[in-house]
Amino acid sequence: MRLLNLFTAIYLLLTLGALVLGGFFIYLKLESEIEFEVGMELNEQIDAYAARIRSGVDPKALENEKLEIQYLPFHLDEEELIIRDTLAYHEPVNRIEKQLKASKSFKINGKHYRISYFNLVIEAEDITETVVYIMLLVLLVQLLVIGFFFRRIANRILLPFQKTLARIHSFSFQKDKPLGFEKSKILEFNQLNEFLERMSIKLLRDYRQIKEFSENISHEIQTPSAVVRGKLEHLMNQEITEEQAHLIHSAYQSNEKIQRIVKSLSLLAKLENDEFEAPVPIQLDLLIRRNLEHLQELMQLRELRLEIDLKTDYTVPMHPYIAEVMINNLLSNAIKHNKQQGWIMILLQDGKLEILNSGQRLSKNPEDLMARFQKESSHPDSVGLGLAIVHQICKTYGFQFSYSNKEQVHHTVVTFR
Amino acid sequence: MRTFLQQIAALLFCLLQFTMMKILLVEDNPELTQNILQYLTQEGILCETATTCFEAEDRLLGYAYDCVLLDLMLPDGNGLNLLRLIKDRGMKSSVLIISAKDALDDKLKGLDLGADDYLPKPFHLAELLARLRAIYRRSKLGGSDEISFGEILIRTQSLEVFVHDKVLDLTKKEFDLLVFLIVNKNKVISKQSIASHLWGDYTDDMANFDFVYQHIKNLRKKICAAGGKDYLSTVYGLGYKFDENAS
């Protein structure tokens, strides 16, 4: 979840909680206050009636629907004020209503009167409800308004942080520019930015160093190797005996192998150094078909049967050159480790590429073959880096790569998600 | 004496087929320069060399070469600057970039700037020659797009091959192979060169080159079936040669 939303959510929850709690207490207090006031008033009313009786008014003349006078035995103690809920008939609305009944007893002129006075509860409840309702409404509006402004302010404060994130997101080694930030008024953001600036400078320096180093090594080895190749080709064109031809051929092949190894290792180094950024959506089915076209004759020569089921319009973001290398390696592998009149099956679905092919049972553990220079075949020309390269490519892009072998069926799976 | 005569013969022979190509090789590695020079000269191509940007610029200002073989990593600068110079001055030279960098960006940059082709080092000399000839054929407007070798006639633009005026039915790869062999005639071409030319990087790490043999065999069959001489010879397991002195 986003940081701002988290802040907003917490603020809302806390305020709401406070509101509810506050509202609850307001309600309680209000209710008790009203009860108290009503109680006081009822008490006064009762006292007034008692005074009138004391002054000689006949109790019977005082009776009205709100008043109830009961006669108690004289020997009982005077009762304190008691207030109770009760149901009583209320004439204006012509029905039984909930009422408050206040009772108090007096010993006046030798008689013990219990005077009870009724008061509509509705009034008390109404008042309480209305007041609390209005208060809550006001507080809610306050909540929304402050919430809105709070969000705006929080957003403003977090702006430098968002900028930092954006810059990090768009950082790439290829651009060769270290991260740079404006100074912020907030200490923590400045600390963060300074650290990131230093880090990015160091990362770029390391990146460049590794890049140049591996490029130089590659170049330094390839150059004399190219010279050797040229000289051997020249030698081939001289008058040579069969034995000399074999010697030349052997030397030539080994030299070619050196070049292939250097090329593959160089590619691996570049992959590990993240030199292939800037991915582009690659439509895999087209890429696979194109590769198959190139390899068509090689497949025909081995009389391989081909079955394909490719999902069209499935794209994966990759560097185009790397995508080419990956597909090429996978397909070449399927052809190379196949047998005469064997078969290859290629399945491309949403998120997964599977290649199955017939072949020999592997004598090595399939997972080991992904390590460098591990080869299954005893072919001297096989460099053993093909699968290692695919493995590294998958690691770079976060794909899963698996290679298994069951019953002489080779099964490679690349999972893109 | 004999080498001299051979060279004259080669030159004259080429004169019949091509107007003499003159190229500038810009490369700082002396051994490599020697290799290329030797190979191309034997093919009747006039080669001049430059080992620095400065020297190359000097030569370019003095003569319009048919093609410039350009290495990018030169001691006094990047070869791409020379490319820009050629394009800015509107020189009619084609440019074939040869570079050890093999970086995709360089390749794209080079081609974007107007280079005619990009050949990463290390390359087979046979491949270099094939590319050079292809560029030359493309650039010479109104020039012949035909290659003839004895009774074999190749029209490169229409992809037709005639043996004694009879059309040969060749696959694309067989056609490419034939052109490659004839352009590099009388030279032993290794199996690797052929594989690399026809399938590029796809043949990296291939255990054997049986498929090359198959194509050679098919090509040979088709030429002979049409009445052509068997110029193709296998050389001791090293490779193949299109020998004009074959019976």
XYZ file of C-alpha atoms in Angstrom:
664
model
C 0.000 0.000 0.000
C 1.190 3.518 -0.622
C 2.773 5.519 2.145
C 0.372 8.441 1.898
C -2.630 6.151 1.998
C -1.192 4.482 5.056
C -0.804 7.841 6.797
C -4.314 8.854 5.812
C -5.783 5.557 6.932
C -4.058 5.715 10.306
C -5.110 9.348 10.810
C -8.704 8.518 9.917
C -8.812 5.471 12.142
C -7.315 7.262 15.128
C -9.568 10.279 14.725
C -12.579 8.088 14.215
C -11.666 6.129 17.300
C -11.275 9.303 19.265
C -14.581 10.531 17.881
C -16.423 7.387 18.810
C -14.912 7.352 22.267
C -15.556 11.048 22.710
C -19.055 10.726 21.338
C -19.735 7.917 23.709
C -18.555 9.900 26.690
C -20.427 13.014 25.535
C -23.565 10.949 25.287
C -23.098 9.485 28.746
C -22.299 12.827 30.320
C -25.153 14.526 28.515
C -27.554 11.847 29.536
C -26.455 11.980 33.144
C -26.600 15.771 33.116
C -30.101 15.776 31.710
C -31.076 13.100 34.125
C -29.675 15.182 36.938
C -31.412 18.330 35.786
C -34.677 16.540 35.269
C -34.223 14.914 38.623
C -33.615 18.318 40.202
C -36.674 19.754 38.600
C -38.825 16.851 39.580
C -37.508 17.208 43.088
C -38.460 20.851 43.131
C -41.913 20.071 41.801
C -42.434 17.473 44.460
C -41.141 19.797 47.151
C -43.510 22.469 45.887
C -46.466 20.121 46.150
C -45.362 19.069 49.578
C -45.185 22.712 50.592
C -48.701 23.299 49.326
C -49.978 20.330 51.297
C -48.152 21.635 54.304
C -49.796 24.971 53.825
C -53.120 23.302 54.102
C -54.165 22.506 50.540
C -56.169 19.369 50.258
C -54.152 16.671 48.522
C -57.146 15.566 46.524
C -57.420 19.001 44.949
C -53.869 18.808 43.702
C -54.218 15.623 41.795
C -53.619 15.785 38.066
C -52.398 13.342 35.558
C -48.791 14.116 36.323
C -49.194 13.809 40.016
C -49.798 10.757 42.145
C -50.258 10.887 45.919
C -50.114 7.728 47.963
C -50.693 7.281 51.660
C -48.103 5.330 53.553
C -48.113 3.946 57.068
C -46.793 6.620 59.376
C -44.329 4.464 61.156
C -42.198 3.987 58.005
C -39.256 6.259 57.411
C -39.458 9.070 54.964
C -38.320 7.963 51.549
C -35.594 9.715 49.713
C -36.079 10.840 46.178
C -36.355 7.884 43.829
C -36.519 8.235 40.112
C -37.682 5.315 37.994
C -38.632 4.511 34.464
C -42.245 3.547 34.149
C -45.066 3.171 31.676
C -47.982 5.467 32.119
C -50.890 6.883 30.215
C -50.180 10.162 28.513
C -53.334 11.973 27.470
C -52.145 14.257 24.652
C -50.970 11.305 22.569
C -53.719 9.054 23.952
C -51.564 6.088 24.723
C -49.227 4.530 27.217
C -45.752 6.066 27.049
C -42.460 5.613 28.745
C -42.202 8.090 31.575
C -39.941 9.043 34.378
C -41.494 8.772 37.803
C -40.003 10.649 40.738
C -41.205 9.716 44.209
C -40.514 11.154 47.601
C -42.418 10.794 50.834
C -43.185 13.420 53.391
C -44.657 13.245 56.879
C -46.941 16.222 56.986
C -49.380 16.983 59.729
C -49.474 13.475 61.047
C -49.971 11.880 57.619
C -47.344 10.152 55.502
C -47.631 11.104 51.849
C -45.711 9.635 48.989
C -45.750 12.219 46.244
C -44.875 10.971 42.769
C -44.394 13.165 39.795
C -44.291 11.974 36.147
C -42.256 13.393 33.332
C -42.018 12.318 29.729
C -38.844 10.538 28.939
C -39.155 11.409 25.301
C -38.123 14.878 26.058
C -34.995 13.755 27.793
C -34.099 11.240 25.131
C -34.871 13.653 22.314
C -32.648 16.307 23.720
C -29.787 13.920 24.260
C -30.049 12.402 20.836
C -30.310 15.683 19.027
C -27.415 17.245 20.815
C -25.144 14.270 20.340
C -26.181 13.957 16.696
C -25.327 17.548 15.943
C -22.040 17.306 17.740
C -21.046 14.189 15.824
C -21.965 15.828 12.542
C -19.853 18.836 13.294
C -16.959 16.668 14.306
C -17.301 14.532 11.148
C -17.158 17.581 8.933
C -14.136 18.704 10.841
C -12.627 15.279 10.284
C -13.117 15.386 6.527
C -11.816 18.902 6.123
C -8.772 18.290 8.256
C -8.307 14.902 6.612
C -8.180 16.566 3.222
C -5.704 19.187 4.299
C -3.690 16.664 6.241
C -3.330 14.587 3.110
C -2.229 17.580 1.078
C 0.331 18.578 3.671
C 1.633 15.057 4.088
C 1.984 14.847 0.328
C 3.984 18.060 0.272
C 6.277 16.822 2.983
C 6.844 13.530 1.224
C 7.551 15.191 -2.125
C 11.353 15.047 -1.886
C 11.075 11.397 -0.975
C 8.906 10.717 -4.045
C 11.450 12.562 -6.163
C 14.224 10.407 -4.767
C 12.261 7.288 -5.581
C 11.631 8.483 -9.119
C 15.327 9.167 -9.669
C 16.277 5.736 -8.340
C 13.727 4.147 -10.601
C 15.152 5.790 -13.692
C 18.770 5.080 -12.792
C 20.609 2.798 -15.148
C 24.240 1.932 -15.614
C 23.983 2.623 -19.314
C 23.162 6.274 -18.709
C 26.442 6.611 -16.884
C 25.237 9.451 -14.672
C 25.310 9.236 -10.904
C 22.253 10.150 -8.859
C 21.895 13.790 -7.935
C 19.355 15.370 -5.622
C 18.326 18.836 -4.485
C 18.804 19.714 -0.870
C 15.742 19.204 1.283
C 14.805 20.888 4.544
C 14.363 17.528 6.147
C 17.423 15.966 7.695
C 16.505 12.338 7.060
C 15.852 12.904 3.370
C 19.163 14.664 2.979
C 20.929 11.809 4.676
C 19.223 9.344 2.398
C 20.060 11.343 -0.719
C 23.693 11.827 0.204
C 24.080 8.128 0.767
C 22.416 7.336 -2.551
C 24.644 9.792 -4.403
C 27.786 8.216 -3.013
C 26.491 4.733 -3.653
C 25.615 5.484 -7.260
C 29.042 6.967 -7.979
C 30.718 3.895 -6.590
C 28.395 1.536 -8.460
C 29.059 3.300 -11.735
C 32.779 3.180 -11.161
C 32.682 -0.542 -10.432
C 30.443 -1.155 -13.396
C 32.751 0.670 -15.750
C 35.781 -1.100 -14.396
C 34.302 -4.534 -14.837
C 33.009 -3.640 -18.266
C 36.364 -2.357 -19.470
C 38.265 -5.206 -17.901
C 36.216 -7.925 -19.526
C 36.197 -6.082 -22.843
C 39.966 -5.718 -22.723
C 40.553 -9.336 -21.858
C 38.257 -10.398 -24.625
C 40.009 -8.156 -27.104
C 43.490 -9.125 -25.965
C 42.790 -12.808 -26.425
C 40.818 -12.497 -29.632
C 43.523 -10.535 -31.415
C 46.370 -13.068 -31.343
C 43.778 -15.774 -31.860
C 42.632 -14.018 -35.012
C 46.223 -13.799 -36.162
C 46.666 -17.532 -35.586
C 43.568 -18.206 -37.604
C 44.815 -16.083 -40.466
C 48.217 -17.728 -40.510
C 46.726 -21.206 -40.406
C 44.369 -20.353 -43.259
C 47.317 -19.107 -45.190
C 49.202 -22.276 -44.381
C 46.271 -24.350 -45.610
C 46.779 -22.876 -49.026
C 50.388 -23.928 -49.309
C 51.583 -27.224 -50.659
C 51.023 -29.528 -47.746
C 51.063 -33.218 -47.072
C 48.138 -35.062 -45.587
C 49.853 -35.310 -42.265
C 50.527 -31.589 -42.219
C 46.886 -31.000 -43.101
C 45.783 -32.987 -40.093
C 48.090 -31.023 -37.830
C 46.863 -27.747 -39.215
C 43.267 -28.868 -38.859
C 43.785 -29.825 -35.250
C 45.443 -26.525 -34.418
C 42.756 -24.649 -36.326
C 39.927 -26.344 -34.476
C 41.468 -25.684 -31.093
C 41.950 -22.048 -31.998
C 38.317 -21.804 -33.035
C 37.372 -23.281 -29.717
C 39.412 -20.673 -27.870
C 37.490 -17.969 -29.681
C 34.154 -19.515 -28.865
C 35.055 -19.845 -25.213
C 36.227 -16.248 -24.974
C 33.102 -15.061 -26.734
C 30.811 -17.018 -24.429
C 32.660 -16.028 -21.273
C 32.581 -12.417 -22.366
C 28.832 -12.674 -22.798
C 28.455 -14.225 -19.358
C 30.536 -11.454 -17.802
C 28.400 -8.818 -19.510
C 25.232 -10.489 -18.282
C 26.485 -10.642 -14.742
C 27.487 -7.008 -14.940
C 23.987 -6.026 -16.014
C 25.255 -4.534 -19.245
C 22.108 -5.446 -21.098
C 19.521 -3.103 -19.693
C 16.805 -1.308 -21.631
C 14.470 -4.206 -22.200
C 12.088 -4.092 -25.115
C 8.950 -6.205 -25.471
C 10.026 -9.214 -27.489
C 7.405 -11.213 -29.317
C 8.608 -14.703 -28.609
C 6.697 -16.693 -31.170
C 8.150 -14.644 -34.022
C 11.634 -14.965 -32.595
C 11.302 -18.719 -32.252
C 9.971 -19.103 -35.784
C 12.812 -17.042 -37.195
C 15.374 -19.148 -35.387
C 13.694 -22.342 -36.517
C 13.927 -21.139 -40.100
C 17.655 -20.699 -39.785
C 18.034 -24.067 -38.166
C 15.688 -25.800 -40.575
C 18.360 -27.473 -42.630
C 20.254 -28.611 -39.597
C 17.092 -30.266 -38.358
C 16.465 -31.821 -41.748
C 19.937 -33.271 -41.813
C 19.278 -35.092 -38.581
C 15.782 -35.978 -39.817
C 14.183 -34.435 -36.767
C 10.428 -34.171 -36.450
C 9.242 -30.797 -35.235
C 6.051 -29.983 -33.381
C 5.301 -26.457 -32.277
C 2.474 -24.779 -30.420
C 3.275 -21.125 -29.959
C 1.004 -18.538 -28.425
C 1.008 -15.499 -30.661
C 1.218 -11.993 -29.227
C 2.997 -13.121 -26.130
C 5.724 -10.652 -25.332
C 8.384 -10.567 -22.682
C 10.534 -7.540 -21.924
C 14.150 -8.407 -22.765
C 17.166 -6.988 -24.509
C 16.740 -8.058 -28.153
C 20.246 -9.452 -28.491
C 19.917 -11.459 -25.291
C 16.532 -12.819 -26.334
C 18.131 -13.968 -29.581
C 20.991 -15.639 -27.720
C 18.663 -17.392 -25.310
C 16.357 -18.838 -27.953
C 19.290 -19.742 -30.156
C 21.059 -21.595 -27.354
C 17.930 -23.461 -26.329
C 17.089 -24.565 -29.860
C 20.676 -25.445 -30.776
C 20.870 -27.514 -27.639
C 17.718 -29.385 -28.550
C 19.156 -30.174 -31.976
C 22.650 -30.951 -30.800
C 21.649 -33.383 -28.098
C 19.184 -35.173 -30.253
C 19.460 -38.427 -32.093
C 18.978 -39.221 -35.738
C 15.265 -39.264 -36.653
C 14.400 -37.868 -33.275
C 11.878 -35.175 -32.443
C 11.560 -31.734 -30.927
C 8.493 -30.195 -29.352
C 8.240 -26.505 -28.571
C 5.395 -25.091 -26.494
C 4.915 -21.411 -25.788
C 2.088 -20.423 -23.475
C 1.318 -17.490 -21.261
C 4.331 -17.234 -19.008
C 6.104 -20.422 -20.001
C 8.333 -21.788 -22.736
C 8.862 -25.529 -22.852
C 11.167 -27.430 -25.142
C 11.164 -31.188 -25.218
C 13.397 -33.316 -27.345
C 14.461 -36.897 -27.734
C 18.019 -37.801 -26.997
C 20.340 -39.851 -24.947
C 19.889 -40.299 -21.279
C 22.079 -37.833 -19.465
C 24.936 -39.275 -17.507
C 25.282 -36.086 -15.494
C 22.736 -34.484 -13.251
C 20.802 -32.006 -15.392
C 21.169 -29.239 -12.854
C 24.947 -29.616 -12.966
C 24.952 -28.929 -16.675
C 23.933 -25.395 -16.009
C 27.248 -24.753 -14.370
C 30.060 -23.638 -16.599
C 32.031 -25.987 -18.710
C 29.931 -28.964 -17.786
C 29.118 -30.872 -20.890
C 27.116 -33.963 -21.437
C 28.488 -34.754 -24.822
C 31.953 -36.024 -25.267
C 32.208 -33.901 -28.362
C 35.447 -32.009 -28.244
C 33.969 -28.986 -29.896
C 31.251 -28.529 -27.339
C 32.223 -25.688 -25.088
C 29.681 -26.425 -22.388
C 28.626 -22.834 -21.836
C 25.349 -22.817 -23.737
C 23.124 -23.745 -20.826
C 25.174 -21.675 -18.392
C 24.430 -18.652 -20.557
C 20.711 -19.415 -20.627
C 20.818 -19.901 -16.880
C 22.490 -16.526 -16.376
C 20.049 -14.807 -18.694
C 17.160 -16.209 -16.687
C 18.799 -15.055 -13.485
C 19.186 -11.542 -14.869
C 15.523 -11.243 -15.755
C 14.109 -13.198 -12.847
C 12.938 -16.136 -14.919
C 12.938 -19.688 -13.678
C 14.965 -22.143 -15.692
C 14.832 -25.876 -15.325
C 16.416 -28.701 -17.257
C 15.454 -32.260 -16.610
C 15.840 -35.599 -18.216
C 13.441 -38.474 -17.896
C 13.437 -41.593 -19.986
C 15.643 -40.112 -22.654
C 13.431 -37.078 -23.052
C 15.142 -33.760 -22.423
C 12.889 -31.165 -20.945
C 13.805 -27.502 -20.624
C 11.385 -25.024 -19.128
C 11.732 -21.267 -18.908
C 9.101 -19.667 -16.689
C 8.764 -15.963 -17.273
C 6.811 -14.929 -14.209
C 59.769 -14.686 -59.922
C 56.978 -17.221 -59.831
C 55.024 -15.326 -57.161
C 55.345 -12.186 -59.209
C 53.962 -13.884 -62.276
C 51.172 -15.365 -60.194
C 50.286 -11.948 -58.963
C 50.236 -10.529 -62.477
C 48.069 -13.390 -63.599
C 45.712 -12.844 -60.701
C 45.515 -9.156 -61.406
C 44.814 -9.663 -65.090
C 42.208 -12.291 -64.350
C 40.427 -9.995 -61.983
C 40.620 -7.158 -64.420
C 38.526 -9.232 -66.771
C 35.834 -9.657 -64.205
C 36.018 -6.589 -62.040
C 37.455 -3.168 -62.392
C 40.327 -3.117 -59.940
C 39.106 -2.551 -56.472
C 41.166 -0.236 -54.307
C 40.608 -0.306 -50.609
C 41.974 1.363 -47.538
C 42.616 -0.847 -44.540
C 42.562 1.078 -41.278
C 43.905 -1.292 -38.649
C 46.531 -0.889 -35.956
C 47.474 -4.523 -35.389
C 50.407 -5.302 -37.720
C 49.925 -9.094 -37.830
C 46.275 -8.780 -38.704
C 47.075 -6.164 -41.318
C 49.604 -8.518 -42.831
C 47.069 -11.358 -42.944
C 44.407 -9.275 -44.629
C 46.795 -7.611 -47.000
C 48.164 -10.935 -48.169
C 44.742 -12.443 -48.719
C 43.220 -9.501 -50.542
C 46.240 -8.825 -52.690
C 46.145 -12.399 -53.892
C 42.594 -11.676 -54.958
C 43.736 -8.772 -57.061
C 42.566 -6.045 -54.753
C 44.797 -3.076 -54.260
C 45.239 -2.386 -50.593
C 46.606 0.603 -48.833
C 46.981 0.729 -45.117
C 46.741 3.199 -42.266
C 47.437 2.466 -38.646
C 46.008 5.588 -37.056
C 43.035 7.900 -37.542
C 45.406 10.617 -38.548
C 47.095 8.545 -41.220
C 43.754 7.318 -42.482
C 42.392 10.816 -42.779
C 45.464 11.787 -44.696
C 44.993 8.989 -47.185
C 41.269 9.564 -47.516
C 41.820 13.142 -48.481
C 44.108 12.073 -51.263
C 42.113 9.336 -52.910
C 38.582 8.053 -53.201
C 38.742 4.399 -52.219
C 36.135 1.905 -53.312
C 35.915 0.634 -49.793
C 37.350 1.400 -46.392
C 37.934 -1.459 -43.960
C 37.620 0.320 -40.661
C 38.728 -0.887 -37.267
C 37.086 1.095 -34.506
C 39.695 0.795 -31.777
C 42.547 2.878 -33.079
C 45.383 4.249 -30.974
C 44.483 7.872 -31.586
C 40.729 7.716 -31.506
C 37.516 5.965 -32.401
C 37.143 4.836 -35.983
C 33.560 6.085 -36.004
C 34.951 9.601 -36.348
C 36.498 8.581 -39.641
C 33.137 7.232 -40.706
C 31.550 10.556 -39.880
C 34.274 12.303 -41.833
C 33.622 10.171 -44.882
C 29.906 10.817 -44.739
C 30.235 14.512 -44.002
C 32.586 15.038 -46.930
C 30.268 13.034 -49.139
C 33.046 10.633 -50.124
C 31.906 7.791 -52.299
C 33.751 5.129 -50.345
C 31.795 2.261 -48.877
C 32.689 1.414 -45.328
C 32.992 -2.031 -43.842
C 33.528 -1.840 -40.103
C 35.728 -4.537 -38.647
C 35.848 -4.324 -34.918
C 36.767 -6.441 -31.956
C 34.136 -4.790 -29.835
C 31.219 -6.900 -30.971
C 29.031 -4.604 -28.950
C 25.532 -4.315 -30.291
C 25.506 -0.590 -29.631
C 28.592 -0.037 -31.737
C 27.124 -2.074 -34.539
C 23.880 -0.119 -34.516
C 25.702 3.168 -34.190
C 27.983 2.300 -37.064
C 25.177 1.234 -39.340
C 23.153 4.280 -38.316
C 26.031 6.540 -39.253
C 26.004 5.009 -42.702
C 28.430 2.112 -42.651
C 27.634 -0.477 -45.296
C 28.346 -3.503 -43.151
C 29.691 -4.571 -39.798
C 31.950 -7.596 -39.384
C 32.993 -8.397 -35.839
C 36.476 -9.650 -35.167
C 37.618 -12.349 -35.271
C 36.425 -13.107 -38.758
C 37.380 -15.573 -41.410
C 39.307 -14.011 -44.250
C 37.013 -15.753 -46.688
C 34.106 -13.998 -45.026
C 35.841 -10.646 -45.248
C 36.363 -11.086 -48.954
C 32.787 -12.207 -49.514
C 31.458 -9.130 -47.687
C 33.803 -6.841 -49.548
C 32.733 -8.208 -52.914
C 29.078 -7.968 -51.920
C 29.430 -4.313 -50.962
C 31.292 -3.643 -54.154
C 28.595 -5.300 -56.242
C 25.897 -3.303 -54.491
C 27.670 -0.006 -54.801
C 28.641 -0.153 -58.417
C 25.564 1.199 -60.139
C 25.213 0.014 -63.652
C 27.993 -2.385 -62.987
C 27.727 -6.037 -63.618
C 25.858 -8.003 -61.021
C 27.049 -11.149 -62.658
C 29.737 -13.467 -61.485
C 31.054 -15.895 -64.001
C 33.357 -18.785 -63.471
C 33.938 -20.971 -66.471
C 30.585 -22.327 -67.536
C 28.896 -21.106 -64.395
C 27.115 -17.794 -64.464
C 25.587 -16.247 -61.380
C 23.182 -13.336 -61.372
C 23.320 -12.034 -57.831
C 20.325 -9.760 -57.967
C 17.892 -12.248 -59.420
C 19.477 -15.146 -57.542
C 19.823 -17.202 -60.706
C 22.567 -19.637 -61.523
C 23.234 -20.982 -64.996
C 25.491 -23.809 -66.002
C 25.941 -23.821 -69.782
C 22.870 -21.577 -69.907
C 20.810 -24.158 -68.070
C 19.145 -22.919 -64.884
C 20.155 -24.625 -61.678
C 17.582 -25.191 -58.982
C 19.390 -24.207 -55.823
C 18.158 -23.481 -52.314
C 19.050 -20.109 -50.832
C 21.793 -21.634 -48.735
C 23.225 -23.515 -51.700
C 23.204 -20.276 -53.678
C 25.010 -18.427 -50.891
C 27.483 -21.271 -50.636
C 28.233 -21.197 -54.356
C 28.796 -17.443 -54.360
C 30.999 -17.766 -51.280
C 33.106 -20.503 -52.868
C 33.501 -18.744 -56.193
C 34.374 -15.405 -54.634
C 37.065 -17.211 -52.672
C 38.103 -19.381 -55.539
C 41.356 -21.282 -55.508
C 41.579 -20.840 -51.804
C 41.092 -23.524 -49.197
C 38.064 -22.513 -47.204
C 37.706 -24.115 -43.805
C 34.477 -25.818 -42.806
C 34.144 -23.309 -40.007
C 34.283 -20.384 -42.440
C 31.524 -21.910 -44.519
C 29.379 -22.741 -41.516
C 29.903 -19.259 -40.132
C 28.971 -17.681 -43.464
C 25.812 -19.664 -43.961
C 24.477 -19.879 -40.454
C 26.342 -17.165 -38.568
C 26.380 -17.642 -34.833
C 24.021 -20.584 -34.906
C 26.853 -22.905 -35.617
C 28.777 -21.906 -32.555
C 29.488 -24.948 -30.544
C 28.162 -27.373 -33.120
C 29.913 -30.621 -32.563
C 30.705 -31.431 -36.153
C 30.241 -29.872 -39.542
C 28.450 -32.698 -41.247
C 25.816 -30.305 -42.443
C 28.442 -28.368 -44.356
C 29.484 -31.540 -46.071
C 25.874 -32.255 -46.996
C 25.467 -28.898 -48.652
C 28.735 -29.248 -50.512
C 27.653 -32.661 -51.696
C 24.280 -31.410 -52.925
C 25.811 -28.446 -54.678
C 28.360 -30.611 -56.402
C 25.680 -33.011 -57.556
C 23.570 -30.251 -59.035
C 26.428 -28.596 -60.874
C 27.638 -31.863 -62.340
C 24.102 -32.917 -63.260
C 23.824 -29.755 -65.343
C 27.022 -30.620 -67.113
C 29.405 -28.448 -65.160
C 32.897 -29.461 -64.246
C 33.583 -30.675 -60.745
C 35.480 -27.715 -59.394
C 34.757 -28.530 -55.783
C 37.448 -30.446 -54.046
C 37.868 -31.555 -50.474
C 41.172 -30.732 -48.929
C 42.358 -33.372 -46.484
C 39.514 -32.756 -44.018
C 40.496 -29.102 -43.655
C 37.892 -27.646 -45.890
C 36.929 -27.182 -49.508
C 38.238 -25.419 -52.556
C 36.671 -24.190 -55.727
C 39.577 -24.983 -57.985
C 39.501 -23.593 -61.511
C 42.170 -26.013 -62.517
C 40.012 -29.013 -61.763
C 39.325 -31.491 -64.512
